[in-house]
Tab-separated table of C-alpha atoms in Angstrom:
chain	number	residue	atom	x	y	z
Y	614	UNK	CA	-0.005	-5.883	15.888
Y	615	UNK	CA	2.772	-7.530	17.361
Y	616	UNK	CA	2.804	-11.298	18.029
Y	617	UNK	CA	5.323	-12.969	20.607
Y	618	UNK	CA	5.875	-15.990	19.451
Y	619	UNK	CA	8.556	-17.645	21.695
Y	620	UNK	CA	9.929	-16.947	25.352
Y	621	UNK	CA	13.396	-16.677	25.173
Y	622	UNK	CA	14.945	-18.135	28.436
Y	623	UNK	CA	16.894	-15.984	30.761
Y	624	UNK	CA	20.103	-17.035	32.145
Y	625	UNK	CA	19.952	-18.662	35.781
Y	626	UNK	CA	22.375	-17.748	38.617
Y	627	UNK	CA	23.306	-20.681	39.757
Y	628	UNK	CA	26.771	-22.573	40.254
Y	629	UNK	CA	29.479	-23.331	37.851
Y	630	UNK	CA	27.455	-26.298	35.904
Y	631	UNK	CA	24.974	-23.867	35.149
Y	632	UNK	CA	27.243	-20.957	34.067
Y	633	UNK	CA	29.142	-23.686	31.833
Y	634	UNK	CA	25.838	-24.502	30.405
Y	635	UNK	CA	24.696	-21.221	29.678
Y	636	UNK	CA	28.495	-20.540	27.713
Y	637	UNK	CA	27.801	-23.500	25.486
Y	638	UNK	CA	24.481	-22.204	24.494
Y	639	UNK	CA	25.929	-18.864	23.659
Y	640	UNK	CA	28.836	-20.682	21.722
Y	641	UNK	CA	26.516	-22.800	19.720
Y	642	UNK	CA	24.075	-19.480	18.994
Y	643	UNK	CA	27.232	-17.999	17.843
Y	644	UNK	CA	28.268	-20.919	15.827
Y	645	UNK	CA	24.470	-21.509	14.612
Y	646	UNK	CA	24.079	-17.228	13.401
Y	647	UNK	CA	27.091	-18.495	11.002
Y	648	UNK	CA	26.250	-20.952	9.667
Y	649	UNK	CA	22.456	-21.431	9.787
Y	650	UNK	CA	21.612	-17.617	9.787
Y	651	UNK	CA	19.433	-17.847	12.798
Y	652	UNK	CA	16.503	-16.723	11.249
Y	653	UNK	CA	14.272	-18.525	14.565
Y	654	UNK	CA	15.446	-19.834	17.760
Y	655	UNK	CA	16.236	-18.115	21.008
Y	656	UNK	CA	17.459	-15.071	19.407
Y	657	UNK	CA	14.488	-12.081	20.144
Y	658	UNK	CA	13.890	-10.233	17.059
Y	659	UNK	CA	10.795	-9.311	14.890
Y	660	UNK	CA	10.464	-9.871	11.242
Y	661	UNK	CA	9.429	-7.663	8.244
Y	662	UNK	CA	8.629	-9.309	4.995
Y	663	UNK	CA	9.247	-7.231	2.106
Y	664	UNK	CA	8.527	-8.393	-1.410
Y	665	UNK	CA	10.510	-7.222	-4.621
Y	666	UNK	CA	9.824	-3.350	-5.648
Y	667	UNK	CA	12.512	-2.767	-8.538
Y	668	UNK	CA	15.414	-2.765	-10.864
Y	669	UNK	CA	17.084	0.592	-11.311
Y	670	UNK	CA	21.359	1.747	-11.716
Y	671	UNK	CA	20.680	4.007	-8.675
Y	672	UNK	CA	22.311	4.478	-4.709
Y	673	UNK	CA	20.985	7.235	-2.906
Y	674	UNK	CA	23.444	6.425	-0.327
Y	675	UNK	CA	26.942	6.525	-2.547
Y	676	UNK	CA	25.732	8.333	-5.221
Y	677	UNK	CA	22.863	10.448	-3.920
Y	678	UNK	CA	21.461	12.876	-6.897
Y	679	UNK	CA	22.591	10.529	-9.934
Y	680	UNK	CA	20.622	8.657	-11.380
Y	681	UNK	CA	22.345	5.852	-13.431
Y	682	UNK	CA	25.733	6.069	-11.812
Y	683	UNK	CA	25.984	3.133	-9.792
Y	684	UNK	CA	25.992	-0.143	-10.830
Y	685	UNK	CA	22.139	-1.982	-10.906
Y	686	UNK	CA	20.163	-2.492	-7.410
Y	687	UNK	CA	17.562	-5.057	-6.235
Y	688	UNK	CA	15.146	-2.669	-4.148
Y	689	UNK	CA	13.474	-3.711	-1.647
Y	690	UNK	CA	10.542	-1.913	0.561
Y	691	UNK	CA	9.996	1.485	-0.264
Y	692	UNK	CA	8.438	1.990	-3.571
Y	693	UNK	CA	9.931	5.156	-4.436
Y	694	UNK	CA	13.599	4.858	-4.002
Y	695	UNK	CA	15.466	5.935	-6.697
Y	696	UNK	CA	18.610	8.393	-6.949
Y	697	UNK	CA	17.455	11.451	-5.519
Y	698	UNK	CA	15.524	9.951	-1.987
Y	699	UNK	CA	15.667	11.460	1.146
Y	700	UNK	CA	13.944	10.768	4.167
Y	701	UNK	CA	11.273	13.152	3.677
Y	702	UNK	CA	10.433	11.628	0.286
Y	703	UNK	CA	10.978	7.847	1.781
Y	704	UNK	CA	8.219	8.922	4.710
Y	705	UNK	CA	5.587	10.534	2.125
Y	706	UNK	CA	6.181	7.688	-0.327
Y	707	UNK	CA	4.575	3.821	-0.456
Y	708	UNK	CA	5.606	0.520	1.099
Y	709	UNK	CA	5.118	-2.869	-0.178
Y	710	UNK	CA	6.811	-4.300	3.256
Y	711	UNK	CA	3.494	-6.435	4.931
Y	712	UNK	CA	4.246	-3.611	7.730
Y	713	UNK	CA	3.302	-0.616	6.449
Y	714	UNK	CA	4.779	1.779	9.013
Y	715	UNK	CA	8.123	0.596	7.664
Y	716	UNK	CA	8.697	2.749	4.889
Y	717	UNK	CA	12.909	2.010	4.913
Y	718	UNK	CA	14.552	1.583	1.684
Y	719	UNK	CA	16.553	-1.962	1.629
Y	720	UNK	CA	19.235	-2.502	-1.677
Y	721	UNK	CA	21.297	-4.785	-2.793
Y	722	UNK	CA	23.461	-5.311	-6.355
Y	723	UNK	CA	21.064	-7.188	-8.534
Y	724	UNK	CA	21.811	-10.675	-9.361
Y	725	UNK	CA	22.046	-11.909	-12.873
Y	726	UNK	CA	21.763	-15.280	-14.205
Y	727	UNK	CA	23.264	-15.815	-18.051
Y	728	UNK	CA	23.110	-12.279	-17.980
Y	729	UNK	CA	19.481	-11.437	-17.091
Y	730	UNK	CA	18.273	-9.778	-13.793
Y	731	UNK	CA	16.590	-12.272	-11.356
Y	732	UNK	CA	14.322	-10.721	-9.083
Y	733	UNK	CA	13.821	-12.077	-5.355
Y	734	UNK	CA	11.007	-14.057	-5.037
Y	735	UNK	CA	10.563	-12.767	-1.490
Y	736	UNK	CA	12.478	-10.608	0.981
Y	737	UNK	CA	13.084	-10.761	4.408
Y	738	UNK	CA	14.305	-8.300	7.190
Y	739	UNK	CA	15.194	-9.562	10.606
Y	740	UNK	CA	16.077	-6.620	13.457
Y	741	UNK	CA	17.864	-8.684	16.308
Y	742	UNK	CA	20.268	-7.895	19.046
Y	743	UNK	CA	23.758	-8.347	18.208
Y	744	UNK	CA	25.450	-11.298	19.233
Y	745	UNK	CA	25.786	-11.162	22.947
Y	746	UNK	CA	24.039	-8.131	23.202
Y	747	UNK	CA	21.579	-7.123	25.990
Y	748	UNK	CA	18.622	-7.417	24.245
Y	749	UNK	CA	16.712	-4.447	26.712
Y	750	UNK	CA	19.995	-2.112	25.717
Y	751	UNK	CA	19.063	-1.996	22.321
Y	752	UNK	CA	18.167	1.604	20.776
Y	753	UNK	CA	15.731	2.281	17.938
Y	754	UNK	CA	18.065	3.796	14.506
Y	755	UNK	CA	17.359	7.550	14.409
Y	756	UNK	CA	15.253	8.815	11.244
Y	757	UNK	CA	17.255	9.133	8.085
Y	758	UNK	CA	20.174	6.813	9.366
Y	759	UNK	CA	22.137	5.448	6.199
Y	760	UNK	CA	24.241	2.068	6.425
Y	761	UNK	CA	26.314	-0.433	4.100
Y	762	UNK	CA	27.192	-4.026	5.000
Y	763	UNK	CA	29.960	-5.455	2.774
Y	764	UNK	CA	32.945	-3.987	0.307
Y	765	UNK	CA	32.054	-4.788	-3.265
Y	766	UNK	CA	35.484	-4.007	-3.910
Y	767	UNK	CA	36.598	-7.195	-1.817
Y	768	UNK	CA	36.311	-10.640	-3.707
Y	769	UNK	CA	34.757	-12.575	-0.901
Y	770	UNK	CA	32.980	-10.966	2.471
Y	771	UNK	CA	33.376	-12.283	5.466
Y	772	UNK	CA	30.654	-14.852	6.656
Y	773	UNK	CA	29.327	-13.187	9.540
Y	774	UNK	CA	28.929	-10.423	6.909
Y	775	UNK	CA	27.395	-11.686	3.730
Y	776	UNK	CA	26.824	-15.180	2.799
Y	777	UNK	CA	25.158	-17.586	0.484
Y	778	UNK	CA	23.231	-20.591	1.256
Y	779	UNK	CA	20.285	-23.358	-0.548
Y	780	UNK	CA	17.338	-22.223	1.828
Y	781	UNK	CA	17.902	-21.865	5.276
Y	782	UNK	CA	19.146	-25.406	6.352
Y	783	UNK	CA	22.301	-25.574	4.437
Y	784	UNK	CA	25.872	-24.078	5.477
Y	785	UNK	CA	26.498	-20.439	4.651
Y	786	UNK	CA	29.697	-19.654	1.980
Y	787	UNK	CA	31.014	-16.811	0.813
Y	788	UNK	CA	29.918	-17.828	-3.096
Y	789	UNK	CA	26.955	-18.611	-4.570
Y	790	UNK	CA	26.712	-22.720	-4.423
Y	791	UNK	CA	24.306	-24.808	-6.483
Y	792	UNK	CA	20.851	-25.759	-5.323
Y	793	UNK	CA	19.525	-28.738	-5.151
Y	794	UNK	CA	15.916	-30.611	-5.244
Y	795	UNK	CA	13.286	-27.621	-4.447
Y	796	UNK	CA	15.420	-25.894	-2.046
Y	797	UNK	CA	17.082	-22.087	-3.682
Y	798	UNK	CA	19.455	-19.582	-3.544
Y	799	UNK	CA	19.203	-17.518	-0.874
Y	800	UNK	CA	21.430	-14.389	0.380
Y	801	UNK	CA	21.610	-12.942	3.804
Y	802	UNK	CA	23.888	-9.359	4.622
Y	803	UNK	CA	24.013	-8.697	7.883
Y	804	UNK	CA	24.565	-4.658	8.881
Y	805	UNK	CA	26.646	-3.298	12.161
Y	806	UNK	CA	24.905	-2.891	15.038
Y	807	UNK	CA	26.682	0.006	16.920
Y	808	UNK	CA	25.751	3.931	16.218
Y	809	UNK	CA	28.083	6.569	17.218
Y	810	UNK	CA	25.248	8.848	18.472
Y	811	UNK	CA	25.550	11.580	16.336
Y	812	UNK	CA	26.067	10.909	12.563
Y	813	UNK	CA	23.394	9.804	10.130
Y	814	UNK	CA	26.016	9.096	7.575
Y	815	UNK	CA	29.427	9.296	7.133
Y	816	UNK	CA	31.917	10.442	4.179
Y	817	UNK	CA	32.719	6.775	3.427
Y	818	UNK	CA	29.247	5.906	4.665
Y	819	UNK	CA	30.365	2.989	7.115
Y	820	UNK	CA	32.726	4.889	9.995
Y	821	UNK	CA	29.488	6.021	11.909
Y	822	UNK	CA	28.424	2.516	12.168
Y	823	UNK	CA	30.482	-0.217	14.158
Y	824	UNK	CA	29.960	-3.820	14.882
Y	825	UNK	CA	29.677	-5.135	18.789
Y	826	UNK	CA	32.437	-7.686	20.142
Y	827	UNK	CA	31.644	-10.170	23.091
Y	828	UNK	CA	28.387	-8.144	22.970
Y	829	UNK	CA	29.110	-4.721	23.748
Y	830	UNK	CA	29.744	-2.002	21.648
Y	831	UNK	CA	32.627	0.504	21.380
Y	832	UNK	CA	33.201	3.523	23.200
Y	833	UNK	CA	33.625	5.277	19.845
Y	834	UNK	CA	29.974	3.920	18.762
Y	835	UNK	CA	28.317	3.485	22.318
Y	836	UNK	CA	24.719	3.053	21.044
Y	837	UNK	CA	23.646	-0.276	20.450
Y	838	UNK	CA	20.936	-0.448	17.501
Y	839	UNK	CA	19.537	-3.769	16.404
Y	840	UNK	CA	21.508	-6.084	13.878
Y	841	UNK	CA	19.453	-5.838	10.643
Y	842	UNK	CA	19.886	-9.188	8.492
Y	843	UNK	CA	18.544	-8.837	5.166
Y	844	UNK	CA	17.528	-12.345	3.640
Y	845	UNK	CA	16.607	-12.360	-0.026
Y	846	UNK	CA	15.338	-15.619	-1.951
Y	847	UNK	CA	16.181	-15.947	-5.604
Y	848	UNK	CA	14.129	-18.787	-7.979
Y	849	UNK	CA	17.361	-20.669	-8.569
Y	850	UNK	CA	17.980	-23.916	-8.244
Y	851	UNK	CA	19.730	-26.734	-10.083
Y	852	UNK	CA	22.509	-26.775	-12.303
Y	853	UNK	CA	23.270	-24.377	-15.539
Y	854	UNK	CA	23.109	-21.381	-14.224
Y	855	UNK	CA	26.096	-18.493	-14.682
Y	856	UNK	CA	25.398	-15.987	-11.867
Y	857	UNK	CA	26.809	-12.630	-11.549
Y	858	UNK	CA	25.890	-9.730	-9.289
Y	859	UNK	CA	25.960	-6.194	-10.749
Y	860	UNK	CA	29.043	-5.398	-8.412
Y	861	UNK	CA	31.035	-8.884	-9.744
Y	862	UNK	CA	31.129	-11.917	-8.853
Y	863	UNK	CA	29.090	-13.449	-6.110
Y	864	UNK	CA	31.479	-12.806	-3.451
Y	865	UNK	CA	31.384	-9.369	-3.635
Y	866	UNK	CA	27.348	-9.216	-1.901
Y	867	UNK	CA	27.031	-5.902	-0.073
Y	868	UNK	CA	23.614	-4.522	0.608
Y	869	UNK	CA	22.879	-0.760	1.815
Y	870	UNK	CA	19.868	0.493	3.933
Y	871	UNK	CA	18.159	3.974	4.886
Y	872	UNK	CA	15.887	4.191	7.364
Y	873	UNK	CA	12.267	5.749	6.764
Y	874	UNK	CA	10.599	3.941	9.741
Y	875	UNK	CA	7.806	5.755	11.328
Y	876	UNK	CA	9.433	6.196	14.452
Y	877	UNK	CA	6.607	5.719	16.985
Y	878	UNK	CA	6.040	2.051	14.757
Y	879	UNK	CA	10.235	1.116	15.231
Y	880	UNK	CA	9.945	1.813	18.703
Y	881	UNK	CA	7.072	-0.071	19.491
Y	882	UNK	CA	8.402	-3.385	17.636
Y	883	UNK	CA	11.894	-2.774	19.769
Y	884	UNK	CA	9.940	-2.856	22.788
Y	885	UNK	CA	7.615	-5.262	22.459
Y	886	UNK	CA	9.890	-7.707	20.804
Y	887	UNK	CA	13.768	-7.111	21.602
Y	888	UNK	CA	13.351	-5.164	24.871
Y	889	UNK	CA	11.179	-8.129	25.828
Y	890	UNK	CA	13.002	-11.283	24.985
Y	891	UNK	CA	10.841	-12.628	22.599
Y	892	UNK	CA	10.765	-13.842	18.867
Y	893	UNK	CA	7.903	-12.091	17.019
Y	894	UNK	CA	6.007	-12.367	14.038
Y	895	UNK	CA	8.808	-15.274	12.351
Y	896	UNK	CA	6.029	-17.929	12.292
Y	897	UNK	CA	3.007	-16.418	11.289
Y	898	UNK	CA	2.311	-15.025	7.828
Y	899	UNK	CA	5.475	-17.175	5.789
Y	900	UNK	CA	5.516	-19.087	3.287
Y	901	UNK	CA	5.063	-23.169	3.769
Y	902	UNK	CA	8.538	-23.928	3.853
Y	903	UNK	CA	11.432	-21.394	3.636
Y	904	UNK	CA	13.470	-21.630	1.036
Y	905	UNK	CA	11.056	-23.449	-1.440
Y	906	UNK	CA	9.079	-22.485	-4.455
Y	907	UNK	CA	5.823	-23.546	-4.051
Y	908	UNK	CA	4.546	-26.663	-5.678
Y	909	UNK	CA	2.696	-24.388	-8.036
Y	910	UNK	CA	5.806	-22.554	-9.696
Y	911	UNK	CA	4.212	-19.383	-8.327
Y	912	UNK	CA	6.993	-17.018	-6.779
Y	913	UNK	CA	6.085	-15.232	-4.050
């Protein structure tokens, strides 16, 4: 069941004060998605909390039907998601997202500290409107739609692409920084959110999708989808550590995604939430303070 937790206001009509206002807001949301990641505030957008499935040298998106020939993933969601998925194996398969009806497939390289895999204590997926973009515009993916947010063949991605961060209260950088106190690592990738209508996939699996400018989309990729922000939360903090991703160094994050959502389930959280204006289900169900292992050492 979906939960509205915050009204976001809607922009007033009035005279050139109020339009002036209204432009700083939008410049400080911009500024505030970059460097603070925007997880809550004005922005509508539902949340999906996903904790970590498994390890495995697979990518049924680049290399679909062989197994071991891609460097190591961190999956998240679906259960079964290994080399040879497809959407009809996704939908029949099992979910440890808290929404069940999501049954998506999230991946990213797998982080690896002194050479051993670290596994996410936690996993988030924020579906938001594009910067700018009319929220009520916004257009469920289509089932089996694959995407890929960063170049791991790039040494650094661009911030409003992939970026690193201590929790969620610290700037965002293109590396990996060191952690301090209680507060840890934490990655966010952030996917296009522009669909050219017609293609599920394309042959370099990114020229299908676009991203929106000054919050419309291209006429090449007319069909605004929502901007999926994957957030995952490492137990690393302090100093000592050597951290790699599979793919390279740490400026090299990229994460893929194929969609499994029940459609019917997708459609309803667009409308209720985006469609709507309203923040929904960020506050309820998390963890005492983002970005923090509990007191107890337990990850979760």
């Amino acid at each position: 069941m979906v939960i509205a937790m915050l009204v976001v206001p809607v922009a007033s009509c009035g005279g050139n004060d109020e339009a002036t206002g209204e432009a700083n807001l939008l410049a400080e949301e911009a500024v505030a998605r970059t460097n603070r990641g925007s997880s809550q505030g004005r922005i509508p957008q539902f949340l999906v909390e996903c904790p970590f499935s498994h390890f495995a040298p697979d990518d049924p998106i680049v290399w679909p039907g062989a197994p071991g020939r891609s460097h190591n993933h961190t999956f998240i969601g679906n259960n079964s998601a290994d080399a040879f998925s497809t959407v009809e194996s996704l939908s029949e398969g099992d979910t440890n997202c808290q929404l069940k009806q999501d049954k998506a497939s999230y991946w990213a390289p797998t982080l690896f500290d002194h050479g051993e895999p670290v596994a996410p204590y936690k996993a988030d997926a924020y579906y938001r409107p594009g910067l700018l973009v009319d929220p009520t515009t916004i257009e469920p993916y289509p089932l089996g739609l694959k995407m890929i947010a960063g170049d791991h063949t790039q040494p650094e991605q661009p911030l409003d692409v992939a970026r690193w961060s201590c929790g969620t209260g610290s700037p965002r950088q293109t590396t990996a920084p060191e952690c301090e106190g209680k507060v840890t690592l934490r990655l966010e990738v952030i996917f296009p959110d522009c669909w050219n209508g017609k293609d599920l996939d394309s042959d370099d699996h990114q020229s299908h999708m676009a991203t929106s400018s000054g919050g419309e989309c291209p006429e090449s990729h007319p069909v605004p989808v929502p901007q999926l922000m994957l957030a995952l939360s490492y137990p690393i903090r302090g100093p000592g550590h050597d951290l790699k991703l599979a793919s390279g160094d740490t400026g090299t994050a990229h994460a893929d995604f194929f969609n499994a959502w029940e459609p019917e389930a997708l459609e309803r959280e667009i409308s209720s939430c985006l469609h709507r204006q309203v923040v929904c289900g960020v506050a309820s169900n998390r963890p005492p303070a983002d970005g923090l292992i509990p007191d107890d050492g337990e990850e979760r």
